[in-house]
């Protein structure tokens, strides 16, 4: 994802690496935004595959479109190669954000589920940093080798991981499900103490939950989608996922270099982008620790409000500069505002939604609804990235970031009044909270030898 920020502006100049020459502004907008269309396709495909071939093999199969994507960059002659590459990369991205939150949620213990879920965005941000670095210091003909090597490492290691116990139970593969659960809990048949007893209790609760939530034909009915708890979970999931698109992070990551060039940062645009990416990783890493300590709701409110304030400050700087004020003495402000926005956004609004919806929804309908949610999210992201450059030409870059700030303020209010806390709660307790029942959080502690 990150490599387009430093590379696309160069492709629009005579220094382009493409044999066909510089690309147009329209082509650049499509190169930046077409992964979102691929994400829509990937969401549909993998939304089906997670329930057909399982969570594990859905994730493993992502290596195919990723590999082809970066081979196309190595062979690139003109913008069409890059469009095809980015589209395939988007398919993989769409599949990742369907399958990985489900996989993580279904293998996690209640007391660490938040931290494991937040690790998704930590890794995503590490990938963005790698993209910024290789995009700044390598060429189109060299950096794909780095990515292909990383894809190979993933494929060679993940192949040995088991399927989730939830999925195996849904398919009535009881023995395999028990082995999978024991693997992820770090126990064996010879483990001593209370470890096996605790795992047995958890396993039976899992079986009971799946049995009570499944019909005889294992089909989704209208009743599954219209309960009070499910409807509220759907509303919350949609708003939070829209927040990942409309908080401005995706636009910032895609156009970081151009933003710093426009804002007049004291540092070079590429170096500023790398600094921002490092700060973004720190924010998401802190979130992965705080999410099971401070709680999801507190982090979402703090993150949405803080992101809005940073976006507002950046908008004010851009507004004053656009209207002729001398801002040369404030060259530090764009870097601080963007770094602050990404740091704070990654504590909450940009990462928590991807596993919060997996916490809120029943396993029986999770794959189906996750597909619908992510289709909407990818489409909104596509519109944001495609029309970003046209919007700032028409209304000014400052208006764009004030819009992002306004949405973040509204999201903070939404979370304050409508989103329940899920920290440390079992799935049953979360459903009770969504349905309006008051209950105390359940603390689950596992002894692992």
PDB file of C-alpha atoms in Angstrom, residues 72-256:
ATOM      1  CA  UNK A  72       3.255  -7.581 -13.014  1.00  0.00           C
ATOM      2  CA  UNK A  73       5.173  -4.654 -11.511  1.00  0.00           C
ATOM      3  CA  UNK A  74       8.456  -6.308 -12.497  1.00  0.00           C
ATOM      4  CA  UNK A  75       7.127  -6.641 -16.061  1.00  0.00           C
ATOM      5  CA  UNK A  76       5.487  -3.184 -16.177  1.00  0.00           C
ATOM      6  CA  UNK A  77       5.689  -1.307 -19.488  1.00  0.00           C
ATOM      7  CA  UNK A  78       2.953   1.260 -18.910  1.00  0.00           C
ATOM      8  CA  UNK A  79       0.227   2.308 -16.464  1.00  0.00           C
ATOM      9  CA  UNK A  80      -2.026  -0.610 -17.428  1.00  0.00           C
ATOM     10  CA  UNK A  81       0.402  -3.079 -15.833  1.00  0.00           C
ATOM     11  CA  UNK A  82       0.281  -1.098 -12.610  1.00  0.00           C
ATOM     12  CA  UNK A  83      -3.509  -0.898 -12.716  1.00  0.00           C
ATOM     13  CA  UNK A  84      -3.732  -4.690 -13.065  1.00  0.00           C
ATOM     14  CA  UNK A  85      -1.168  -5.157 -10.305  1.00  0.00           C
ATOM     15  CA  UNK A  86      -2.963  -2.843  -7.918  1.00  0.00           C
ATOM     16  CA  UNK A  87      -6.312  -4.480  -8.692  1.00  0.00           C
ATOM     17  CA  UNK A  88      -4.953  -7.929  -7.806  1.00  0.00           C
ATOM     18  CA  UNK A  89      -3.360  -6.505  -4.681  1.00  0.00           C
ATOM     19  CA  UNK A  90      -6.754  -5.089  -3.758  1.00  0.00           C
ATOM     20  CA  UNK A  91      -8.338  -8.536  -4.145  1.00  0.00           C
ATOM     21  CA  UNK A  92      -5.799  -9.870  -1.658  1.00  0.00           C
ATOM     22  CA  UNK A  93      -6.453  -6.943   0.677  1.00  0.00           C
ATOM     23  CA  UNK A  94     -10.200  -7.514   0.527  1.00  0.00           C
ATOM     24  CA  UNK A  95      -9.739 -11.182   1.335  1.00  0.00           C
ATOM     25  CA  UNK A  96      -7.357 -10.382   4.181  1.00  0.00           C
ATOM     26  CA  UNK A  97      -9.786  -8.075   5.955  1.00  0.00           C
ATOM     27  CA  UNK A  98     -12.540 -10.676   5.670  1.00  0.00           C
ATOM     28  CA  UNK A  99     -10.651 -13.762   6.762  1.00  0.00           C
ATOM     29  CA  UNK A 100      -8.029 -12.539   9.220  1.00  0.00           C
ATOM     30  CA  UNK A 101     -10.315 -10.838  11.804  1.00  0.00           C
ATOM     31  CA  UNK A 102     -12.481 -13.969  11.833  1.00  0.00           C
ATOM     32  CA  UNK A 103      -9.456 -16.240  12.192  1.00  0.00           C
ATOM     33  CA  UNK A 104      -8.021 -14.185  15.051  1.00  0.00           C
ATOM     34  CA  UNK A 105     -11.352 -13.893  16.870  1.00  0.00           C
ATOM     35  CA  UNK A 106     -11.998 -17.638  16.660  1.00  0.00           C
ATOM     36  CA  UNK A 107      -8.611 -18.697  18.035  1.00  0.00           C
ATOM     37  CA  UNK A 108      -8.364 -16.093  20.809  1.00  0.00           C
ATOM     38  CA  UNK A 109      -9.005 -16.323  24.521  1.00  0.00           C
ATOM     39  CA  UNK A 110     -11.327 -13.640  25.884  1.00  0.00           C
ATOM     40  CA  UNK A 111      -8.591 -11.922  27.873  1.00  0.00           C
ATOM     41  CA  UNK A 112      -6.211 -11.412  24.916  1.00  0.00           C
ATOM     42  CA  UNK A 113      -8.649 -11.207  22.015  1.00  0.00           C
ATOM     43  CA  UNK A 114      -8.332  -7.427  21.759  1.00  0.00           C
ATOM     44  CA  UNK A 115      -4.553  -7.418  21.635  1.00  0.00           C
ATOM     45  CA  UNK A 116      -4.436 -10.125  18.980  1.00  0.00           C
ATOM     46  CA  UNK A 117      -7.047  -8.328  16.908  1.00  0.00           C
ATOM     47  CA  UNK A 118      -5.171  -5.029  17.124  1.00  0.00           C
ATOM     48  CA  UNK A 119      -2.042  -6.817  15.877  1.00  0.00           C
ATOM     49  CA  UNK A 120      -3.709  -6.887  12.433  1.00  0.00           C
ATOM     50  CA  UNK A 121      -3.280  -3.131  12.047  1.00  0.00           C
ATOM     51  CA  UNK A 122       0.176  -3.172  13.640  1.00  0.00           C
ATOM     52  CA  UNK A 123       1.316  -5.537  10.900  1.00  0.00           C
ATOM     53  CA  UNK A 124      -0.555  -3.521   8.277  1.00  0.00           C
ATOM     54  CA  UNK A 125       1.272  -0.380   9.369  1.00  0.00           C
ATOM     55  CA  UNK A 126       4.628  -2.170   9.323  1.00  0.00           C
ATOM     56  CA  UNK A 127       3.829  -3.078   5.722  1.00  0.00           C
ATOM     57  CA  UNK A 128       3.027   0.565   4.938  1.00  0.00           C
ATOM     58  CA  UNK A 129       6.384   1.637   6.405  1.00  0.00           C
ATOM     59  CA  UNK A 130       8.180  -0.969   4.304  1.00  0.00           C
ATOM     60  CA  UNK A 131       6.297   0.373   1.292  1.00  0.00           C
ATOM     61  CA  UNK A 132       7.372   3.956   2.014  1.00  0.00           C
ATOM     62  CA  UNK A 133      11.015   2.923   2.418  1.00  0.00           C
ATOM     63  CA  UNK A 134      11.292   0.717  -0.652  1.00  0.00           C
ATOM     64  CA  UNK A 135       9.227   3.179  -2.696  1.00  0.00           C
ATOM     65  CA  UNK A 136      11.578   6.009  -1.719  1.00  0.00           C
ATOM     66  CA  UNK A 137      14.908   4.221  -2.173  1.00  0.00           C
ATOM     67  CA  UNK A 138      14.255   1.449  -4.698  1.00  0.00           C
ATOM     68  CA  UNK A 139      12.848   1.304  -8.230  1.00  0.00           C
ATOM     69  CA  UNK A 140       9.918  -0.461  -9.866  1.00  0.00           C
ATOM     70  CA  UNK A 141      12.308  -3.117 -11.156  1.00  0.00           C
ATOM     71  CA  UNK A 142      13.773  -3.962  -7.734  1.00  0.00           C
ATOM     72  CA  UNK A 143      11.366  -3.452  -4.824  1.00  0.00           C
ATOM     73  CA  UNK A 144       8.896  -6.222  -5.855  1.00  0.00           C
ATOM     74  CA  UNK A 145      11.554  -8.804  -4.999  1.00  0.00           C
ATOM     75  CA  UNK A 146      11.431  -7.684  -1.356  1.00  0.00           C
ATOM     76  CA  UNK A 147       7.647  -8.129  -1.220  1.00  0.00           C
ATOM     77  CA  UNK A 148       7.711 -11.477  -3.005  1.00  0.00           C
ATOM     78  CA  UNK A 149      10.222 -12.756  -0.444  1.00  0.00           C
ATOM     79  CA  UNK A 150       7.891 -11.723   2.394  1.00  0.00           C
ATOM     80  CA  UNK A 151       4.945 -13.469   0.701  1.00  0.00           C
ATOM     81  CA  UNK A 152       7.053 -16.616   0.429  1.00  0.00           C
ATOM     82  CA  UNK A 153       7.908 -16.528   4.139  1.00  0.00           C
ATOM     83  CA  UNK A 154       4.227 -16.218   5.024  1.00  0.00           C
ATOM     84  CA  UNK A 155       3.219 -19.132   2.808  1.00  0.00           C
ATOM     85  CA  UNK A 156       5.997 -21.387   4.112  1.00  0.00           C
ATOM     86  CA  UNK A 157       5.070 -20.808   7.772  1.00  0.00           C
ATOM     87  CA  UNK A 158       1.279 -20.399   7.799  1.00  0.00           C
ATOM     88  CA  UNK A 159       0.746 -23.700   5.982  1.00  0.00           C
ATOM     89  CA  UNK A 160       1.571 -25.465   9.254  1.00  0.00           C
ATOM     90  CA  UNK A 161      -1.041 -23.628  11.324  1.00  0.00           C
ATOM     91  CA  UNK A 162      -4.367 -25.407  12.034  1.00  0.00           C
ATOM     92  CA  UNK A 163      -7.876 -24.333  11.096  1.00  0.00           C
ATOM     93  CA  UNK A 164      -9.867 -22.508  13.805  1.00  0.00           C
ATOM     94  CA  UNK A 165     -11.785 -24.689  16.290  1.00  0.00           C
ATOM     95  CA  UNK A 166     -14.973 -22.682  15.647  1.00  0.00           C
ATOM     96  CA  UNK A 167     -14.949 -23.442  11.935  1.00  0.00           C
ATOM     97  CA  UNK A 168     -14.163 -27.116  12.511  1.00  0.00           C
ATOM     98  CA  UNK A 169     -17.062 -27.388  14.956  1.00  0.00           C
ATOM     99  CA  UNK A 170     -19.366 -25.696  12.445  1.00  0.00           C
ATOM    100  CA  UNK A 171     -18.400 -28.485  10.025  1.00  0.00           C
ATOM    101  CA  UNK A 172     -18.884 -31.119  12.766  1.00  0.00           C
ATOM    102  CA  UNK A 173     -15.198 -32.104  12.736  1.00  0.00           C
ATOM    103  CA  UNK A 174     -15.079 -32.542  16.509  1.00  0.00           C
ATOM    104  CA  UNK A 175     -11.731 -34.303  16.930  1.00  0.00           C
ATOM    105  CA  UNK A 176      -9.888 -31.826  14.695  1.00  0.00           C
ATOM    106  CA  UNK A 177     -11.555 -28.933  16.506  1.00  0.00           C
ATOM    107  CA  UNK A 178     -10.308 -30.183  19.867  1.00  0.00           C
ATOM    108  CA  UNK A 179      -6.759 -30.586  18.532  1.00  0.00           C
ATOM    109  CA  UNK A 180      -6.893 -27.091  17.092  1.00  0.00           C
ATOM    110  CA  UNK A 181      -8.048 -25.582  20.362  1.00  0.00           C
ATOM    111  CA  UNK A 182      -5.319 -27.392  22.295  1.00  0.00           C
ATOM    112  CA  UNK A 183      -2.716 -26.105  19.807  1.00  0.00           C
ATOM    113  CA  UNK A 184      -3.797 -22.483  20.258  1.00  0.00           C
ATOM    114  CA  UNK A 185      -4.005 -22.856  24.049  1.00  0.00           C
ATOM    115  CA  UNK A 186      -0.533 -24.363  24.212  1.00  0.00           C
ATOM    116  CA  UNK A 187      -1.579 -27.613  25.878  1.00  0.00           C
ATOM    117  CA  UNK A 188      -1.165 -31.263  24.944  1.00  0.00           C
ATOM    118  CA  UNK A 189      -2.854 -34.498  25.985  1.00  0.00           C
ATOM    119  CA  UNK A 190      -0.081 -34.994  28.544  1.00  0.00           C
ATOM    120  CA  UNK A 191      -0.347 -31.536  30.119  1.00  0.00           C
ATOM    121  CA  UNK A 192      -0.767 -31.581  33.875  1.00  0.00           C
ATOM    122  CA  UNK A 193      -2.698 -29.423  36.310  1.00  0.00           C
ATOM    123  CA  UNK A 194      -5.905 -27.596  35.439  1.00  0.00           C
ATOM    124  CA  UNK A 195      -4.935 -26.789  31.852  1.00  0.00           C
ATOM    125  CA  UNK A 196      -6.857 -29.635  30.224  1.00  0.00           C
ATOM    126  CA  UNK A 197      -9.895 -29.096  32.444  1.00  0.00           C
ATOM    127  CA  UNK A 198     -10.047 -25.415  31.522  1.00  0.00           C
ATOM    128  CA  UNK A 199      -9.717 -26.238  27.835  1.00  0.00           C
ATOM    129  CA  UNK A 200     -12.470 -28.862  28.121  1.00  0.00           C
ATOM    130  CA  UNK A 201     -14.831 -26.352  29.735  1.00  0.00           C
ATOM    131  CA  UNK A 202     -14.112 -23.760  27.058  1.00  0.00           C
ATOM    132  CA  UNK A 203     -14.544 -26.348  24.307  1.00  0.00           C
ATOM    133  CA  UNK A 204     -17.951 -27.423  25.596  1.00  0.00           C
ATOM    134  CA  UNK A 205     -19.087 -23.798  25.829  1.00  0.00           C
ATOM    135  CA  UNK A 206     -17.997 -23.349  22.224  1.00  0.00           C
ATOM    136  CA  UNK A 207     -19.940 -26.432  21.114  1.00  0.00           C
ATOM    137  CA  UNK A 208     -23.023 -25.305  23.001  1.00  0.00           C
ATOM    138  CA  UNK A 209     -22.863 -21.809  21.489  1.00  0.00           C
ATOM    139  CA  UNK A 210     -22.559 -23.130  17.952  1.00  0.00           C
ATOM    140  CA  UNK A 211     -25.331 -25.691  18.475  1.00  0.00           C
ATOM    141  CA  UNK A 212     -27.721 -23.078  19.822  1.00  0.00           C
ATOM    142  CA  UNK A 213     -26.944 -20.673  16.986  1.00  0.00           C
ATOM    143  CA  UNK A 214     -27.272 -23.113  14.091  1.00  0.00           C
ATOM    144  CA  UNK A 215     -30.376 -24.440  12.443  1.00  0.00           C
ATOM    145  CA  UNK A 216     -30.651 -28.048  11.363  1.00  0.00           C
ATOM    146  CA  UNK A 217     -29.648 -27.135   7.830  1.00  0.00           C
ATOM    147  CA  UNK A 218     -27.056 -24.627   9.001  1.00  0.00           C
ATOM    148  CA  UNK A 219     -28.772 -21.921   6.934  1.00  0.00           C
ATOM    149  CA  UNK A 220     -29.174 -18.248   7.769  1.00  0.00           C
ATOM    150  CA  UNK A 221     -32.752 -17.168   8.421  1.00  0.00           C
ATOM    151  CA  UNK A 222     -34.481 -13.792   8.737  1.00  0.00           C
ATOM    152  CA  UNK A 223     -34.703 -14.357  12.491  1.00  0.00           C
ATOM    153  CA  UNK A 224     -30.912 -14.624  12.669  1.00  0.00           C
ATOM    154  CA  UNK A 225     -30.605 -11.104  11.248  1.00  0.00           C
ATOM    155  CA  UNK A 226     -33.471  -9.274  12.967  1.00  0.00           C
ATOM    156  CA  UNK A 227     -32.949  -9.785  16.677  1.00  0.00           C
ATOM    157  CA  UNK A 228     -32.382  -6.618  18.703  1.00  0.00           C
ATOM    158  CA  UNK A 229     -28.809  -7.580  19.520  1.00  0.00           C
ATOM    159  CA  UNK A 230     -27.945  -8.376  15.890  1.00  0.00           C
ATOM    160  CA  UNK A 231     -29.509  -5.201  14.484  1.00  0.00           C
ATOM    161  CA  UNK A 232     -27.605  -3.082  16.971  1.00  0.00           C
ATOM    162  CA  UNK A 233     -24.395  -4.962  16.170  1.00  0.00           C
ATOM    163  CA  UNK A 234     -24.961  -4.311  12.452  1.00  0.00           C
ATOM    164  CA  UNK A 235     -25.428  -0.568  13.002  1.00  0.00           C
ATOM    165  CA  UNK A 236     -22.333  -0.297  15.196  1.00  0.00           C
ATOM    166  CA  UNK A 237     -20.187  -2.313  12.791  1.00  0.00           C
ATOM    167  CA  UNK A 238     -21.224  -0.220   9.787  1.00  0.00           C
ATOM    168  CA  UNK A 239     -20.538   3.119  11.445  1.00  0.00           C
ATOM    169  CA  UNK A 240     -17.178   2.039  12.846  1.00  0.00           C
ATOM    170  CA  UNK A 241     -16.050   0.567   9.524  1.00  0.00           C
ATOM    171  CA  UNK A 242     -17.092   3.735   7.689  1.00  0.00           C
ATOM    172  CA  UNK A 243     -14.946   5.580  10.197  1.00  0.00           C
ATOM    173  CA  UNK A 244     -11.842   3.787   8.932  1.00  0.00           C
ATOM    174  CA  UNK A 245     -12.490   5.350   5.507  1.00  0.00           C
ATOM    175  CA  UNK A 246     -13.747   8.782   6.539  1.00  0.00           C
ATOM    176  CA  UNK A 247     -11.307   9.528   9.367  1.00  0.00           C
ATOM    177  CA  UNK A 248      -8.785  10.448   6.670  1.00  0.00           C
ATOM    178  CA  UNK A 249      -6.133   7.822   7.375  1.00  0.00           C
ATOM    179  CA  UNK A 250      -6.451   6.016   4.041  1.00  0.00           C
ATOM    180  CA  UNK A 251      -6.158   9.310   2.134  1.00  0.00           C
ATOM    181  CA  UNK A 252      -3.172  10.387   4.227  1.00  0.00           C
ATOM    182  CA  UNK A 253      -1.350   7.085   3.709  1.00  0.00           C
ATOM    183  CA  UNK A 254      -1.968   7.186  -0.045  1.00  0.00           C
ATOM    184  CA  UNK A 255      -1.080  10.848  -0.580  1.00  0.00           C
ATOM    185  CA  UNK A 256       1.398  11.502   2.262  1.00  0.00           C
TER     186      UNK A 256
END
